[in-house]
Short mmCIF file of C-alpha atoms in Angstrom, two decimals:
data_model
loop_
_atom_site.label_atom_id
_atom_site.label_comp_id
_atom_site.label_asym_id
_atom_site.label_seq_id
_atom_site.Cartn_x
_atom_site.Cartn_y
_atom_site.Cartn_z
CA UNK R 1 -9.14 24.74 -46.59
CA UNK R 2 -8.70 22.42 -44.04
CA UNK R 3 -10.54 22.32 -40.67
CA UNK R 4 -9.80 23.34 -37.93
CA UNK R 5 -6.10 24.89 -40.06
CA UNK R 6 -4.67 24.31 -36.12
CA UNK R 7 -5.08 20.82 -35.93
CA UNK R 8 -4.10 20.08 -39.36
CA UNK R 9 -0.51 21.61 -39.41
CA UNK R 10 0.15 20.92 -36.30
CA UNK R 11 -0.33 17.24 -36.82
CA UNK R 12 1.37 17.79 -39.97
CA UNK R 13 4.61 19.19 -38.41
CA UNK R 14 4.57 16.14 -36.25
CA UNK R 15 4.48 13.76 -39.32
CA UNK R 16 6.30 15.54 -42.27
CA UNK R 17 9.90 14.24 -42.54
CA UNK R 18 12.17 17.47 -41.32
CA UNK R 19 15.10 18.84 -42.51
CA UNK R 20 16.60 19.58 -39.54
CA UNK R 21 17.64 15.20 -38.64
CA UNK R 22 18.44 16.91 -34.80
CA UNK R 23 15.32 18.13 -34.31
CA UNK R 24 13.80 14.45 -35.26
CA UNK R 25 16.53 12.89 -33.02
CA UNK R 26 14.97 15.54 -29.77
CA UNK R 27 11.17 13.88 -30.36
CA UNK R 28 12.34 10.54 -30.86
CA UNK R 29 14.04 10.72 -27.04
CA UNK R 30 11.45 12.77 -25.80
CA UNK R 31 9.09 10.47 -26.93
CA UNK R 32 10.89 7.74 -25.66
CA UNK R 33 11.40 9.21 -22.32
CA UNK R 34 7.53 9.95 -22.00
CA UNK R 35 7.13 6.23 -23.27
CA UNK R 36 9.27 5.06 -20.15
CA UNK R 37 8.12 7.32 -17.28
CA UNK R 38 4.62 6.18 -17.93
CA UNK R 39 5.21 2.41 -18.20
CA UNK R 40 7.59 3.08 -15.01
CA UNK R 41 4.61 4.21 -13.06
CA UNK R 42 2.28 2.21 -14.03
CA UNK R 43 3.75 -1.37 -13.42
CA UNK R 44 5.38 -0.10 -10.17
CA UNK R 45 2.73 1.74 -8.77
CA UNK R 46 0.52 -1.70 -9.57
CA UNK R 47 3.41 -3.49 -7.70
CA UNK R 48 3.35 -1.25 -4.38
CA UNK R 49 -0.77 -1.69 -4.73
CA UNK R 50 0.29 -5.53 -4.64
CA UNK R 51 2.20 -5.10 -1.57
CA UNK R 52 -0.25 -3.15 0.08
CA UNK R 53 -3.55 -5.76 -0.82
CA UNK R 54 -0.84 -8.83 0.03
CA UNK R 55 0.48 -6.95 3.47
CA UNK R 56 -3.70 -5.47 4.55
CA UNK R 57 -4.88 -9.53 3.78
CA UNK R 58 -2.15 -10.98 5.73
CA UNK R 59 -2.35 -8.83 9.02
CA UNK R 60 -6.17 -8.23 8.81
CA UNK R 61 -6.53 -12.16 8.62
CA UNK R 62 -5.58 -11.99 11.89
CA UNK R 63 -6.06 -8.55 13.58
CA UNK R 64 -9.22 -8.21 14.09
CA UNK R 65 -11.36 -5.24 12.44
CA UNK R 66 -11.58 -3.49 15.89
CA UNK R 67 -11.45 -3.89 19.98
CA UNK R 68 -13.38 -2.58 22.69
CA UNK R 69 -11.46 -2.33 25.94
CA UNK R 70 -13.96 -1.62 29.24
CA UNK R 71 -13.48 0.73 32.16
CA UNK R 72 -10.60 0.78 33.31
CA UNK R 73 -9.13 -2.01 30.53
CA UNK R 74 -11.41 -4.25 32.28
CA UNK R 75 -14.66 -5.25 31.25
CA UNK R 76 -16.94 -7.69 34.34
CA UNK R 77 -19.69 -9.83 32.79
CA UNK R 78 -18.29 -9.84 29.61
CA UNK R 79 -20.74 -12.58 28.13
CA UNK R 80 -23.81 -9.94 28.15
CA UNK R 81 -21.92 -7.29 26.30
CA UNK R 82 -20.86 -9.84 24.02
CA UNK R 83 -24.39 -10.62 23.30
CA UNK R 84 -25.42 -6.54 22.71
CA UNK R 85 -22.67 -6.28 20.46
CA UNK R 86 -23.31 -9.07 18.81
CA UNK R 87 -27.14 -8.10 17.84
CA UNK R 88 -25.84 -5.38 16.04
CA UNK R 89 -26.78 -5.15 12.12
CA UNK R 90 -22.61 -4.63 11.05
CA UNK R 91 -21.16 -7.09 13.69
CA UNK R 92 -20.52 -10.58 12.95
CA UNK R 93 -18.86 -11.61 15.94
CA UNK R 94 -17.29 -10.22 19.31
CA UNK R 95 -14.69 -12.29 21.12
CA UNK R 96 -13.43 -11.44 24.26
CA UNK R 97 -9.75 -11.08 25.48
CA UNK R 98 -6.68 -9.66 26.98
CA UNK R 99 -3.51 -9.04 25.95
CA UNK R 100 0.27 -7.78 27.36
CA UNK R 101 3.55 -7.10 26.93
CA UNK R 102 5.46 -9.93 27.85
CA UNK R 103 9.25 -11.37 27.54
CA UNK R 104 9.62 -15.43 26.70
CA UNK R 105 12.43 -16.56 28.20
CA UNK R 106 14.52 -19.80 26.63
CA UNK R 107 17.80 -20.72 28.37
CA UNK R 108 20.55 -18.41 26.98
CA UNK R 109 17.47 -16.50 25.01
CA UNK R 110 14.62 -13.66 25.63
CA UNK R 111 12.62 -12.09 23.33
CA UNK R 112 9.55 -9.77 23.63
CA UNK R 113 6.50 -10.61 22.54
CA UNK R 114 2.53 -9.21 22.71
CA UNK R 115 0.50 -11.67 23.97
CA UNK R 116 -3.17 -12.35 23.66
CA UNK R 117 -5.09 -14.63 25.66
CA UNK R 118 -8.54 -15.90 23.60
CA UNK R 119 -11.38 -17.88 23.66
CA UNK R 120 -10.31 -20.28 20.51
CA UNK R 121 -13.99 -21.15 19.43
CA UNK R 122 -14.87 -17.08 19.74
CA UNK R 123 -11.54 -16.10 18.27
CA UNK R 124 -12.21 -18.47 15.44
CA UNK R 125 -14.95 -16.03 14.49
CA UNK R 126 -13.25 -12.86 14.24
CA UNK R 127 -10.12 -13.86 12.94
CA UNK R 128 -8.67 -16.55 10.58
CA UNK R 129 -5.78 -17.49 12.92
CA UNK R 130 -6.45 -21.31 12.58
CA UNK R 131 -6.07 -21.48 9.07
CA UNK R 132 -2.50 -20.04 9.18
CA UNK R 133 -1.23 -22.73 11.57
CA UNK R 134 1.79 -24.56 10.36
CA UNK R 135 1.77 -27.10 13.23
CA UNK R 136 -0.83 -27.70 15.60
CA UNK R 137 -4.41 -26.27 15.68
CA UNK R 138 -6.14 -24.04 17.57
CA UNK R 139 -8.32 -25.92 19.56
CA UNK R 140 -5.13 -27.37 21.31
CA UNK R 141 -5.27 -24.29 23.49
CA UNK R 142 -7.30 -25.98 26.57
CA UNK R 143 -7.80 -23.70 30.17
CA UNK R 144 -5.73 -24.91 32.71
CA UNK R 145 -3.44 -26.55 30.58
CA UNK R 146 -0.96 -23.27 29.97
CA UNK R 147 -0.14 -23.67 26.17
CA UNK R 148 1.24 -21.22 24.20
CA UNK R 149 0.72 -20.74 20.45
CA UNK R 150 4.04 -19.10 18.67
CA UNK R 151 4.75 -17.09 15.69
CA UNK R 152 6.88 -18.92 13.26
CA UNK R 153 9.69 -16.25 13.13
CA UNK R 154 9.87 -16.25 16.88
CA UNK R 155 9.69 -19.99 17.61
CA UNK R 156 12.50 -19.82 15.05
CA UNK R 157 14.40 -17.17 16.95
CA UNK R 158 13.50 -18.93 20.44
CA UNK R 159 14.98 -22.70 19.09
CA UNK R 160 11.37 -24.18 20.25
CA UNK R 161 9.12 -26.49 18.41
CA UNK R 162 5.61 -28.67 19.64
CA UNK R 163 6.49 -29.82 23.03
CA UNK R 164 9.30 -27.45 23.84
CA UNK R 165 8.47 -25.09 26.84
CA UNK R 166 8.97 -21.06 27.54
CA UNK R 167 9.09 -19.14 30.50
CA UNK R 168 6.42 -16.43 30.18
CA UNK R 169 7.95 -13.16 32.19
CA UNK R 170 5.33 -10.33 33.23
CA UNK R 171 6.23 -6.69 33.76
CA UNK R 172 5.07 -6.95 37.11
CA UNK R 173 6.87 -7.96 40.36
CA UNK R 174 5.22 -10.62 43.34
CA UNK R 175 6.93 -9.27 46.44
CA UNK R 176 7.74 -12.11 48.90
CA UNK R 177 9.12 -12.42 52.17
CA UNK R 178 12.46 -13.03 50.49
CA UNK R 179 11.98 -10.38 48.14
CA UNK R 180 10.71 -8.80 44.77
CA UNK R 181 10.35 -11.05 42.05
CA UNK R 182 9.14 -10.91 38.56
CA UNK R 183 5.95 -12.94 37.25
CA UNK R 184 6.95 -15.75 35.52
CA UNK R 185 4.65 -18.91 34.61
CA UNK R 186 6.00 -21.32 32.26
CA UNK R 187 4.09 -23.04 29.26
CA UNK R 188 4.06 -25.76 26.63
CA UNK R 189 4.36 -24.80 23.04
CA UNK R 190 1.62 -26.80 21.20
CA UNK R 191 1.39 -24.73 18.10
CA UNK R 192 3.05 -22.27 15.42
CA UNK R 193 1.62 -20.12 12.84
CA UNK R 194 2.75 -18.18 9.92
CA UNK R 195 0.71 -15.23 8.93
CA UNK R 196 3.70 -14.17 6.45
CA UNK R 197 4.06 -10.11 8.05
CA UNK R 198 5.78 -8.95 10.84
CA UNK R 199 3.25 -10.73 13.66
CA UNK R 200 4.82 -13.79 12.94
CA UNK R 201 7.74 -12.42 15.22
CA UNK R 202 6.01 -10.22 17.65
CA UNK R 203 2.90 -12.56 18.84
CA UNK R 204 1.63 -15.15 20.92
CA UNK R 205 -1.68 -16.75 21.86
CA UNK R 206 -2.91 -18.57 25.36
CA UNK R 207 -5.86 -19.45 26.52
CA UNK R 208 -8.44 -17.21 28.12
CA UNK R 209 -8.27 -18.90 31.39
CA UNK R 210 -4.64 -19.05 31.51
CA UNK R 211 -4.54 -14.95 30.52
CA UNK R 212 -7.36 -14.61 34.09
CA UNK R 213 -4.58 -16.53 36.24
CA UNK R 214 -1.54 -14.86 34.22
CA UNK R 215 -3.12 -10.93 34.79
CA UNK R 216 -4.99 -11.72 37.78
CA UNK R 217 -8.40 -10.55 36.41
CA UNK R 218 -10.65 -13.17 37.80
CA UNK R 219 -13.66 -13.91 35.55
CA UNK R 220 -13.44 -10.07 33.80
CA UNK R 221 -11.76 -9.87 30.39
CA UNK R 222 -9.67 -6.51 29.06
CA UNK R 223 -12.22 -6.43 26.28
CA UNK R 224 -13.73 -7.45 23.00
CA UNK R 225 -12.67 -8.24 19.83
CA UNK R 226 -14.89 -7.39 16.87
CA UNK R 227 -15.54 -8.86 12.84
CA UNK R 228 -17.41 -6.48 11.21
CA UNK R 229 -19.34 -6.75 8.00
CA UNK R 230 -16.78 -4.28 6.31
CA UNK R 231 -13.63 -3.79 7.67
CA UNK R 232 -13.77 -0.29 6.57
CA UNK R 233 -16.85 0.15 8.45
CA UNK R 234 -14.46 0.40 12.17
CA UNK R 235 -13.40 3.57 11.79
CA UNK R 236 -16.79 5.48 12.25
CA UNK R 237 -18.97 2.43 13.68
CA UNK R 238 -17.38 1.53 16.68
CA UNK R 239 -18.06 4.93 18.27
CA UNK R 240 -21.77 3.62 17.74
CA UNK R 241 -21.09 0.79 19.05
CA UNK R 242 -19.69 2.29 22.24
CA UNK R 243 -23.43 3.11 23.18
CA UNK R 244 -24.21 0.05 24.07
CA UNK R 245 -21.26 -0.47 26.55
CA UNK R 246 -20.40 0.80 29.91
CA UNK R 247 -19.45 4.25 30.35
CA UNK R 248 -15.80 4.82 30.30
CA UNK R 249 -15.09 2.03 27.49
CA UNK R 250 -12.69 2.94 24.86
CA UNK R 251 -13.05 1.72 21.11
CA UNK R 252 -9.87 1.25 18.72
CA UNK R 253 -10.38 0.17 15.43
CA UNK R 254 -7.69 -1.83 12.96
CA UNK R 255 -6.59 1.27 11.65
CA UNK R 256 -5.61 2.74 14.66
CA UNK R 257 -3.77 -0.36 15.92
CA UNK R 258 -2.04 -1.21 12.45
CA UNK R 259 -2.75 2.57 11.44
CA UNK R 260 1.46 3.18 11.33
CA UNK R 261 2.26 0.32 9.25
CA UNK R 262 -0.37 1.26 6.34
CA UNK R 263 0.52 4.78 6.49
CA UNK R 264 4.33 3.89 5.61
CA UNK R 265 3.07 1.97 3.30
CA UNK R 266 1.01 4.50 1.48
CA UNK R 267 4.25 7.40 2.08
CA UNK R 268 6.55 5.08 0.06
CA UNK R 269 4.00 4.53 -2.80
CA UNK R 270 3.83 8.22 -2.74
CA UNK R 271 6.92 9.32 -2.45
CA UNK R 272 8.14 6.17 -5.61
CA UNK R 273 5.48 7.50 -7.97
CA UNK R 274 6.54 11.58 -7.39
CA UNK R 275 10.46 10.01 -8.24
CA UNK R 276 9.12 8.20 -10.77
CA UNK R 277 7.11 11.30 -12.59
CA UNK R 278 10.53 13.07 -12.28
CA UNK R 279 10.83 10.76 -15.72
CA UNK R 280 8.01 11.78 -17.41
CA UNK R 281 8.67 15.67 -16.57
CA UNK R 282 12.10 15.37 -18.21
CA UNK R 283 10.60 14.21 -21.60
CA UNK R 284 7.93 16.87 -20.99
CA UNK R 285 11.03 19.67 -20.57
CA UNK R 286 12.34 18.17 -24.31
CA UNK R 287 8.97 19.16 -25.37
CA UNK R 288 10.07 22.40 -24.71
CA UNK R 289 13.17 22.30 -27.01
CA UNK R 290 11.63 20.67 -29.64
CA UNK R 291 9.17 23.24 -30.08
CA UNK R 292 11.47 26.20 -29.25
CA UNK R 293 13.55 24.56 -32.53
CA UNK R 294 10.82 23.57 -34.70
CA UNK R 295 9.44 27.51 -34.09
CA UNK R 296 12.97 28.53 -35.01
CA UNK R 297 12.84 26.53 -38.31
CA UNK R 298 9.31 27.45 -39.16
CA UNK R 299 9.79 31.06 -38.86
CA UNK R 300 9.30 31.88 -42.46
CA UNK R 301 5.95 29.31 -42.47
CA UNK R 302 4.43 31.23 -39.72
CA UNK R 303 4.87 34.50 -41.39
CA UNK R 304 3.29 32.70 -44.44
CA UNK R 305 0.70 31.93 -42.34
CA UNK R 306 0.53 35.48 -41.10
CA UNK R 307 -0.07 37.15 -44.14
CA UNK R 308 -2.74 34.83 -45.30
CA UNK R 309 -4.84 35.65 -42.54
CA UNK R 310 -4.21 33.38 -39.47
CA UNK R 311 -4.48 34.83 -35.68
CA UNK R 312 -1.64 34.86 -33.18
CA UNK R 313 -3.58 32.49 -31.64
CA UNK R 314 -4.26 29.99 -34.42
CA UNK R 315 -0.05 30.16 -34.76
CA UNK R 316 -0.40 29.46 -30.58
CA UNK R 317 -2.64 26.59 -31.52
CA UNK R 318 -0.88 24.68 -33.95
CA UNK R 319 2.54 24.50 -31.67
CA UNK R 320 0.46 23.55 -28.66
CA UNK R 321 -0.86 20.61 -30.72
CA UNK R 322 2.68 19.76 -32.21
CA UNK R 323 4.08 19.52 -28.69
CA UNK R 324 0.59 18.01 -27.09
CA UNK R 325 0.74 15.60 -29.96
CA UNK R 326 4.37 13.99 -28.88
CA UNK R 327 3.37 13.45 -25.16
CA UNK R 328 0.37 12.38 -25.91
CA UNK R 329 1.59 9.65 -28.32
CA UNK R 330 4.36 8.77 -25.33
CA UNK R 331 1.50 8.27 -22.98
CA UNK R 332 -0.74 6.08 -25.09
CA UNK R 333 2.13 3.50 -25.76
CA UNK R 334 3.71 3.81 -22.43
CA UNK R 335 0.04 2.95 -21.00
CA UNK R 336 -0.32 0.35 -23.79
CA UNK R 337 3.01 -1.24 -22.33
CA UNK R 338 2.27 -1.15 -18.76
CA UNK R 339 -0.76 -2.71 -18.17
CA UNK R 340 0.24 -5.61 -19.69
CA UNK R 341 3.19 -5.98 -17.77
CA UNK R 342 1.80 -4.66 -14.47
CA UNK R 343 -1.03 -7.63 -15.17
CA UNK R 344 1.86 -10.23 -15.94
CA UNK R 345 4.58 -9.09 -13.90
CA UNK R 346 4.85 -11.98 -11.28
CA UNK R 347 5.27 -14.17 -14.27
CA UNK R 348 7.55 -12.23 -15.62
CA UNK R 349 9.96 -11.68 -12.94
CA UNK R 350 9.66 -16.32 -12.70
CA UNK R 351 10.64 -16.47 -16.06
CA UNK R 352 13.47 -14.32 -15.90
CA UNK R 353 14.35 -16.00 -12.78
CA UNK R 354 14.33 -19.11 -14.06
CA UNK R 355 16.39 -17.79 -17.02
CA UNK R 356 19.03 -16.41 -15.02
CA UNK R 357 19.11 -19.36 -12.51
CA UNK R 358 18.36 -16.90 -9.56
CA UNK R 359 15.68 -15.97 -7.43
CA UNK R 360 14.11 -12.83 -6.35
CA UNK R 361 12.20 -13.49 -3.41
CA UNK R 362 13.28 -15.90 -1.27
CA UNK R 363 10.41 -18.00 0.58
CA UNK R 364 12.53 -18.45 3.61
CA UNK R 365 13.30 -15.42 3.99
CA UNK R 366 10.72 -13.20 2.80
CA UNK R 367 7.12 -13.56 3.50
CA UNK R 368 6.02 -13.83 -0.29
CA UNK R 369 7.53 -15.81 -3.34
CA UNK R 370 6.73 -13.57 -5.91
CA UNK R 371 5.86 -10.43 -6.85
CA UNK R 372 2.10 -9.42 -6.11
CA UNK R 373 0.44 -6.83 -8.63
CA UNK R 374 -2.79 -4.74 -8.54
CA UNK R 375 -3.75 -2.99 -11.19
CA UNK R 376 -6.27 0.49 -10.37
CA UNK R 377 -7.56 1.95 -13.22
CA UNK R 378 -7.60 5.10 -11.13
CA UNK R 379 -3.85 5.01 -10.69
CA UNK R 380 -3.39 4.56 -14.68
CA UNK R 381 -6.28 7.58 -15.01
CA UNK R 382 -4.29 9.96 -13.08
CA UNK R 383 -0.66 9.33 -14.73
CA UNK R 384 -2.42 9.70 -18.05
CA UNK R 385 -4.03 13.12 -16.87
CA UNK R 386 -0.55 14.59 -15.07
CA UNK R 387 1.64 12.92 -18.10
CA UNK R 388 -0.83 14.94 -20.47
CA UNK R 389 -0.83 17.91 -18.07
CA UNK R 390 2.98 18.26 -18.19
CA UNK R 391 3.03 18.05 -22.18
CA UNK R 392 0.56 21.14 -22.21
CA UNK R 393 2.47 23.04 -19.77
CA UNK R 394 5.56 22.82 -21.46
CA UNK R 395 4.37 23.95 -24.66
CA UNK R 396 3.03 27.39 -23.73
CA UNK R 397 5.87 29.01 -23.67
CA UNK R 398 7.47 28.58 -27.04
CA UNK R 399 4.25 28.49 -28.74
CA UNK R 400 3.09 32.05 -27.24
CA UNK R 401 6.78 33.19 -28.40
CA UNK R 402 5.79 31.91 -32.21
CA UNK R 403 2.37 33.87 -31.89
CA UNK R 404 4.84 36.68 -31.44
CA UNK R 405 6.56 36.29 -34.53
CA UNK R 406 5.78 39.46 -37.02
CA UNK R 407 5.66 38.50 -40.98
CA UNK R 408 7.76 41.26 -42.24
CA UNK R 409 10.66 40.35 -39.62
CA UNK R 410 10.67 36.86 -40.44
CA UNK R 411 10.40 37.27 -43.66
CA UNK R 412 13.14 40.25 -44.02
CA UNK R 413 15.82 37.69 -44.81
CA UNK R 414 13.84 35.27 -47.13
#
């Protein structure tokens, strides 16, 4: 006899040519479905990973990891708390700043903007803003000179390009003896950038000096801006850090600034992998029918069975495995299929592009050119897990309904 009697029929059922062709035409699509849903997840669930990497490198290039703003969002003698917080084991460097909301004004044109006034040798430490210039550098940003660095999507909007000046506006008024005017200073545009994500239309940089004059803050700075050793370190090391500066500071970290964007992020990878297991719970509720049927066309086995001796639960057993053994094989092959595409699908996606003489991604108007791709084993552990999950579940029913089965009723007929 073979051992365990279980496993061995139920594999068996699953291999042994049937004589019911329908029943064989159920597993097939079953199996096919269960094939599908897990390749489905796995190379789009590696895509939105590739999204998220590609969109958290872009940003964090430039955001730094985290800011301390001083009493009052002003912070005097900024140079000696720049030199505390630097002397700390997970800081690498603290650059001071201030930033506003701000309109730039062209003629016939305005469009908002955030703008941050920096220290370009400090800044160059805590963010990698130079290396994304497209024109101009960095250091062109001299005090007392009022330059402006631009975003590339909003010197595109604006018309302007190295040379061209904007009108700064401030949301705050100058009252004169003729009246109540806004703040405006004009400046030179003597640089863009590209950081390829959504700053590229929403930011500008001046010069430290320039930001004093422009928000009337004398020699005091809002704050600092931090690079830390691990950018996932912010979250519960600035509060440390806000030891060592004056009391009434406030501390903000990357996620917190950039917190909204991420958490989108991660809500539409959620909410595209639960649409996507919808897939793999349909083949799972064939499972169902193929064992209800093969149980209907084994009746007269499992009363064979009976009578020799095995236990309503062995019969349990051996349709659990039959149905088990289908998703299973669905999520081994689907798995097999998707990491090599998920590895390969940039590639892919160029070939058939350049096969079908289109393109996917347009460079000038998207931020990427091709489709970025992550694989986490993680990700592929849990689909394997809830794909197997789902084939167990939906063979308890039918196969508790064939432990049911009594000999002498199935075998009335026979």
């Amino acid at each position: 006899m073979y051992q365990p009697l279980s496993l061995f029929i139920g594999l068996r059922y699953t291999r042994a040519k049937r004589r019911n062709q329908f029943i064989s035409f159920v597993s097939l699509i079953s199996l096919l479905g269960m094939i599908l849903g897990v390749t489905a997840l796995v190379v789009v669930m590696s895509v939105m990973n590739g999204f998220e990497t590609e969109l958290r490198g872009r940003i964090l290039s430039v955001v730094p990891h985290g800011y301390i703003d001083g009493p009052e969002q002003r912070l005097p003698e900024w140079y000696k708390w720049q030199q505390q917080l630097v002397e700390s084991d997970a800081v690498v460097a603290a650059a001071p700043y201030i930033d506003g909301t701000v309109m730039l004004s062209r003629p016939g044109m305005v469009r908002g903007a955030v703008l941050h006034a920096i220290e370009p040798e400090a800044e160059s430490k805590v963010s990698t803003i130079n290396a994304s210039m497209v024109d101009g550098q960095l250091k062109d940003l001299q005090g007392g000179q009022y330059n402006i660095l631009l975003g590339e999507i909003l010197a595109r909007y604006l018309g302007v390009y190295i040379g061209d000046e904007v009108s700064v506006i401030l949301p705050r008024v100058t009252v004169t003896p003729v009246g109540v005017f806004p703040r405006v200073k004009r400046f030179t545009v003597v640089g863009i950038f590209q950081v390829g994500a959504e700053l590229d239309s929403t930011t500008v940089f001046i010069h430290l000096a320039d930001g004093q004059k422009l928000f009337q803050l004398g020699q005091d700075v809002k704050g600092l801006r931090l690079q830390l050793t691990d950018l996932f370190l912010a979250p519960s090391y600035l509060p440390e850090l806000l030891n060592k500066m004056p009391a009434g500071s406030k501390a903000k970290s990357w996620s917190e600034t950039q917190g909204s964007l991420f958490s989108a992020v991660a809500m539409e990878k959620t909410m595209i992998s639960l649409l996507l297991m919808i897939i793999v719970l349909i083949a799972a509720l064939n499972i169902v029918s193929i064992v209800t049927m093969m149980v209907s066309d084994k009746r007269s086995d499992i009363a064979v069975l009976r009578t020799m001796g095995a236990s309503p639960q062995a019969i349990l057993r051996l349709f659990m495995i039959q149905g088990v053994a289908v998703g299973f094989a669905g999520i081994v092959v689907g798995i097999a299929i998707g990491i090599p595409v998920a590895l390969n699908v940039g590639d892919i996606v160029v070939a058939l592009e350049g096969m079908l003489g289109t393109q996917v991604f347009n460079p000038e108007v998207y931020f990427i050119s091709r489709i970025p791709s992550v694989l986490q084993w993680g990700d592929v552990f849990w689909i394997a897990v809830c794909g197997l999950l789902l084939s167990v579940l939906a063979t308890i029913y039918p196969s508790i309904r064939a432990s049911q089965i009594q000999p002498a009723e199935a075998l009335r007929y026979e």
